[in-house]
Short mmCIF file of C-alpha atoms in Angstrom, two decimals:
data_model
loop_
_atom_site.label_atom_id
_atom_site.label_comp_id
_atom_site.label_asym_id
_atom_site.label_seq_id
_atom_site.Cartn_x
_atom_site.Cartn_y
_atom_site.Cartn_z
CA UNK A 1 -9.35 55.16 -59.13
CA UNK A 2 -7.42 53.27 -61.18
CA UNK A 3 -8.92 50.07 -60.35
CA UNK A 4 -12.23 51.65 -61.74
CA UNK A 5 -10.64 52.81 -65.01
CA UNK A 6 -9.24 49.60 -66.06
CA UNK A 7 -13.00 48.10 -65.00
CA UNK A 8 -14.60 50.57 -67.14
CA UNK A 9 -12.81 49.70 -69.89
CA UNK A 10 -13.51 45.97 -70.28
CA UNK A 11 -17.46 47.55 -70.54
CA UNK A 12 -16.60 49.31 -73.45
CA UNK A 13 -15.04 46.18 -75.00
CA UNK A 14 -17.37 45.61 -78.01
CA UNK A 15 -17.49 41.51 -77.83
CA UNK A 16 -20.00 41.52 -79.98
CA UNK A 17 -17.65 41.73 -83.20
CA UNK A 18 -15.41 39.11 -81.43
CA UNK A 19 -18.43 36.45 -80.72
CA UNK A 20 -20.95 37.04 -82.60
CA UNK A 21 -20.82 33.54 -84.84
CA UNK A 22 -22.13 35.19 -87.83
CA UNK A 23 -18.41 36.08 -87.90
CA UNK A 24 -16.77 33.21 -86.77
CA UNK A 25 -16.08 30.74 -89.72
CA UNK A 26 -17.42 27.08 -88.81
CA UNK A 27 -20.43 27.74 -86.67
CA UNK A 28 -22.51 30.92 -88.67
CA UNK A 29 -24.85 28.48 -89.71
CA UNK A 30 -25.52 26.75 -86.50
CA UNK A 31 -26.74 30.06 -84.82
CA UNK A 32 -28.90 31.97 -87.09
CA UNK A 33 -29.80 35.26 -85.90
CA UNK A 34 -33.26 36.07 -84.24
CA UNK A 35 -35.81 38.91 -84.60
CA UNK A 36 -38.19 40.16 -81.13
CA UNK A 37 -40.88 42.22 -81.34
CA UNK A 38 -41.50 45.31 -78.74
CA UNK A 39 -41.65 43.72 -75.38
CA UNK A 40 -41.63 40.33 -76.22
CA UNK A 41 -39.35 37.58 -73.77
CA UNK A 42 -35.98 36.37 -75.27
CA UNK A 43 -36.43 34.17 -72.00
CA UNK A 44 -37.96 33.99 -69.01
CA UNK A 45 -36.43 33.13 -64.91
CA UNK A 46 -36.15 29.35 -64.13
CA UNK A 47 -35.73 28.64 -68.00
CA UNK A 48 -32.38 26.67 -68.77
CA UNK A 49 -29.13 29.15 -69.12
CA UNK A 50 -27.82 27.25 -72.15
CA UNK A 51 -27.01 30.41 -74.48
CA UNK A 52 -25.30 33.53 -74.46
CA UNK A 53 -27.01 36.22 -76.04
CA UNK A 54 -25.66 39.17 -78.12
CA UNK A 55 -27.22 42.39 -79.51
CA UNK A 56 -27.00 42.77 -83.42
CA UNK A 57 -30.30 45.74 -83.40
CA UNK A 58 -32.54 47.49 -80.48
CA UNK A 59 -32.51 47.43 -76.77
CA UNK A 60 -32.87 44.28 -74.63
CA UNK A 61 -33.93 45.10 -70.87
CA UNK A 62 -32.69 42.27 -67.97
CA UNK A 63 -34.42 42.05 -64.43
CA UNK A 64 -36.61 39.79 -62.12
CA UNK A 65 -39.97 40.23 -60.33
CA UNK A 66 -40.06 41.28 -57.06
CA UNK A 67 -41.90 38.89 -54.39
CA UNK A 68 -45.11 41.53 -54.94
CA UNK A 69 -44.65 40.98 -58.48
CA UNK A 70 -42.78 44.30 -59.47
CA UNK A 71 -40.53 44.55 -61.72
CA UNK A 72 -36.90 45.41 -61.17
CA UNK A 73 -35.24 46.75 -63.78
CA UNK A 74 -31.42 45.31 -63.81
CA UNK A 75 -29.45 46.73 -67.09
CA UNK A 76 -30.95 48.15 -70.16
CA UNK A 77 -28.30 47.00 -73.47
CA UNK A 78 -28.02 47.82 -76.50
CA UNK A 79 -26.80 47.12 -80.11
CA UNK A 80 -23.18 45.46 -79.67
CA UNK A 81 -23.56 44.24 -75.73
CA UNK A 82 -23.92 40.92 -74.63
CA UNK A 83 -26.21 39.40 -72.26
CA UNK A 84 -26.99 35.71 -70.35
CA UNK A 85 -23.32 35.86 -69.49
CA UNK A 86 -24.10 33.94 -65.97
CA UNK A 87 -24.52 30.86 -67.44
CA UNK A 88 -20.79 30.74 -67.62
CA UNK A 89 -20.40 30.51 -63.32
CA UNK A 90 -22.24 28.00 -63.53
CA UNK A 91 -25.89 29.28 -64.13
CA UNK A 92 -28.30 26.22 -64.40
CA UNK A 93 -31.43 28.42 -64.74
CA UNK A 94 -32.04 31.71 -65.21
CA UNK A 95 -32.43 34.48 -62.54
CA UNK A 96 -34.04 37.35 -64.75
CA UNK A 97 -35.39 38.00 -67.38
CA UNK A 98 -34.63 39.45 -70.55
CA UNK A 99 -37.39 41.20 -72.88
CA UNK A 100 -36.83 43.14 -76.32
CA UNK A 101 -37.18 47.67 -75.69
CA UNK A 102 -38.05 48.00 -78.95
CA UNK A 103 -39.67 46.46 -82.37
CA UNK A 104 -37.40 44.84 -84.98
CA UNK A 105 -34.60 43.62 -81.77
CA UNK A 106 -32.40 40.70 -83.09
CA UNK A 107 -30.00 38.93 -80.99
CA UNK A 108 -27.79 36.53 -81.85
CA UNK A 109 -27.52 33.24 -80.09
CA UNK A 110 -24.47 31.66 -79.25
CA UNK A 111 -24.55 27.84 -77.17
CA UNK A 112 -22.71 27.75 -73.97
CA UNK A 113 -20.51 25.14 -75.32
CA UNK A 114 -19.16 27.06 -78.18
CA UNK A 115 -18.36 30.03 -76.08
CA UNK A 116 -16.25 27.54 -73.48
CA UNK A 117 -14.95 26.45 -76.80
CA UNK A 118 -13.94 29.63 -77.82
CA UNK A 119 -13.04 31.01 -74.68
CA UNK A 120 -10.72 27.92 -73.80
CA UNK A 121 -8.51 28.80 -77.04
CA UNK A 122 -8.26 32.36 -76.36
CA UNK A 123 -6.98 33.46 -72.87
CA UNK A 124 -7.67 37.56 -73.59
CA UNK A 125 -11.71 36.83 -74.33
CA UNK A 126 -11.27 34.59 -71.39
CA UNK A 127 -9.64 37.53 -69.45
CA UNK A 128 -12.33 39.86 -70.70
CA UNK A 129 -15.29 37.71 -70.26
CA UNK A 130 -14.73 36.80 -66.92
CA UNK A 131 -14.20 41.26 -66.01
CA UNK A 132 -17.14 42.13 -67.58
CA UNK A 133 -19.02 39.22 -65.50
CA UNK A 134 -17.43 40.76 -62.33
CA UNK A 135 -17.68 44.25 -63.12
CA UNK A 136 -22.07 43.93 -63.81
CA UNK A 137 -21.53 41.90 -60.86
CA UNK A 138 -20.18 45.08 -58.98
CA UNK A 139 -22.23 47.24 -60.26
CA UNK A 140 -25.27 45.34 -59.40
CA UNK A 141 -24.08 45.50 -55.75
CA UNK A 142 -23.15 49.16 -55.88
CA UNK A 143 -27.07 49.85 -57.12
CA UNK A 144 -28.36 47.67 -54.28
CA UNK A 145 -26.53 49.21 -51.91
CA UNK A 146 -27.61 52.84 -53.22
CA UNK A 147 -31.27 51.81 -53.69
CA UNK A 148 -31.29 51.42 -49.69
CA UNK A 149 -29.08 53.74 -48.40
CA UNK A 150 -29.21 56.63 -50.87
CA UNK A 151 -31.75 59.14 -51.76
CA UNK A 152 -33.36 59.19 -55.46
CA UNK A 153 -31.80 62.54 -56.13
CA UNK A 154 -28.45 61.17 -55.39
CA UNK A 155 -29.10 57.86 -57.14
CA UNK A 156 -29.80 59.67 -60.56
CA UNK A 157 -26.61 61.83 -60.01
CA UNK A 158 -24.44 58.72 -59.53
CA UNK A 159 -26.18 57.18 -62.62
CA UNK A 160 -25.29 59.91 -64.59
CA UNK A 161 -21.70 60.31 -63.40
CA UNK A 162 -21.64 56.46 -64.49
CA UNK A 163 -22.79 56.29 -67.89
CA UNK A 164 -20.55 59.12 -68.53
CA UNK A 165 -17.56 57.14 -67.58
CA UNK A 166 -18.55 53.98 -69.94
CA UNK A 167 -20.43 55.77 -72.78
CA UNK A 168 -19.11 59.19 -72.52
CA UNK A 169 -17.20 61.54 -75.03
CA UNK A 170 -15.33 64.64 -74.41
CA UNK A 171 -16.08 67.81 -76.03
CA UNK A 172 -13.73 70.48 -74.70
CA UNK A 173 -14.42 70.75 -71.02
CA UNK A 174 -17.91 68.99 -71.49
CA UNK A 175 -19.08 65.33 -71.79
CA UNK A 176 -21.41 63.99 -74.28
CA UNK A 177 -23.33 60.97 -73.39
CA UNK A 178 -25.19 59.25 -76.89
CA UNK A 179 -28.59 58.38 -74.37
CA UNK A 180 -30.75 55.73 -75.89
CA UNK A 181 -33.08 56.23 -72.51
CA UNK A 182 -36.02 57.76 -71.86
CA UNK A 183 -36.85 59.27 -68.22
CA UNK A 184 -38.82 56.15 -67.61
CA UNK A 185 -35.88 54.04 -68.18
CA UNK A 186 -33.70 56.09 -65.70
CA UNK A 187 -36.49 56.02 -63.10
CA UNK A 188 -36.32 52.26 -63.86
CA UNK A 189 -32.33 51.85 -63.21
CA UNK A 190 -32.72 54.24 -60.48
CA UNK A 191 -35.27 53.00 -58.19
CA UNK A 192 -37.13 56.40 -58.84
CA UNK A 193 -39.90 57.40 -60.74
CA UNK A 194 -40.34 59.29 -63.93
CA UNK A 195 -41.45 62.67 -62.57
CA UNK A 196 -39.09 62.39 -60.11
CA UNK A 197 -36.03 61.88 -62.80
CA UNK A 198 -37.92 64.56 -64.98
CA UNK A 199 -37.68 67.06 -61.98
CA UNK A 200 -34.26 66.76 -61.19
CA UNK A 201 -32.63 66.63 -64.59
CA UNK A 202 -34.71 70.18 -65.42
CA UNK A 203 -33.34 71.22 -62.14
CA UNK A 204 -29.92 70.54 -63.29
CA UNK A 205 -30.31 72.03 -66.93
CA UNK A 206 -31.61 75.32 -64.97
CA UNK A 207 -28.50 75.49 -62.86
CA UNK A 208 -26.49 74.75 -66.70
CA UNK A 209 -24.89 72.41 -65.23
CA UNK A 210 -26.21 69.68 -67.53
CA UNK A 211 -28.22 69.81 -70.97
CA UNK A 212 -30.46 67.12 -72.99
CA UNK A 213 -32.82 66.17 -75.68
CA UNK A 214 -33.57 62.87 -76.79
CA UNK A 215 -30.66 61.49 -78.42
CA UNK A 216 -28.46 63.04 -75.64
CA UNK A 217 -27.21 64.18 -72.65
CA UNK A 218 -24.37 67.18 -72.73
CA UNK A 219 -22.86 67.13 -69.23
CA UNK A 220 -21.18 71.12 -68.76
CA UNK A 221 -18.52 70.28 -66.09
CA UNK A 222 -18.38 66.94 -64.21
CA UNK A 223 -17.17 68.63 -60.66
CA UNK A 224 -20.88 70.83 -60.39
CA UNK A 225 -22.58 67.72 -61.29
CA UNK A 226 -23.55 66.93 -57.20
#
């Protein structure tokens, strides 16, 4: 358990105020700042992984087409996270696809040499960089392993129990989770579909064990959430 705490906490790390080079003196003007409209591709798999990508407005949604040509839906991020981190393992082309959620997304580029450069002259955004690669590793792997072996009312359970641990605020004995989703984006990250996320969340706000609207989700005691 501890393990996961001090995993959970690199997520909430907000890098973006630490790399974004419209705050780093010397290289502002080398990376100017660029504006997506709804559903448009900040880039697409096999193109080169020569930038690091963070959030500055909107949603950004990563994943990869299936061999039938579905989509799988990866991460959705938003304003202050970071994205294209892979092309510092050594990521010569990229593996997904990233696409602007909403109208009006800017992200600001960063080249893959300035963040070695920046990274080699700071071990603790070294440190950090290289958990929050290995902890949207994990979690990658722990969705995988839930999309085969779990069922969909258990997978939207687990999600919930997760973004209350990274985005979560208690009030009292309840948690407040800030929810830029919609139940199509959970049946995305789930492997479900929308009625079926729709379903079980109005099952849960029957049993008052959770409650929601659209800018949140108010979760009434985290031991009846099962």
């Amino acid at each position: 358990m501890a393990d996961s705490t001090q995993l959970w906490y690199f997520e909430n790390v907000d890098l973006f105020n630490i790399l974004c080079p419209h705050k780093i003196d010397g290289i502002e003007d080398e990376h100017p700042m660029t504006k997506f409209k709804k559903e448009e591709f900040v880039y697409f798999p096999e193109d080169a992984s020569n930038y690091i990508y963070m959030i500055a407005e909107g949603r950004i949604k990563i994943g990869s087409y299936l061999e039938d040509g579905k989509e799988s839906v990866k991460a959705i991020l938003s304003k202050g996270e970071i994205f294209g981190e892979l092309a510092l393992t050594g990521e010569e082309k990229r593996q997904d696809f990233a696409q602007a959620m909403d109208s009006g997304t800017i992200v600001c580029p960063m080249t893959l040499d300035d963040m070695k450069n920046l990274m080699a002259n700071n071990q603790p955004l070294s440190f950090k960089m290289m958990k929050l690669i290995g902890l949207r590793l994990r979690k990658t792997e722990r969705r995988l392993e839930s999309l085969v072996f779990k069922d969909a009312r258990t997978r939207i359970i687990e999600f919930l129990r997760d973004e209350a641990q990274v985005h979560g605020k208690k009030v009292g004995y309840e948690t407040m989770i800030p929810s830029h989703l919609t139940h199509k984006d959970i049946a995305a990250l789930t492997g479900t579909s929308r009625q079926t996320v729709t379903t079980i969340l109005n099952e849960l706000r029957d049993k008052n064990v959770i409650n929601f609207d659209r800018r949140k989700i108010l979760i009434r005691d985290m031991e009846l959430l099962a």
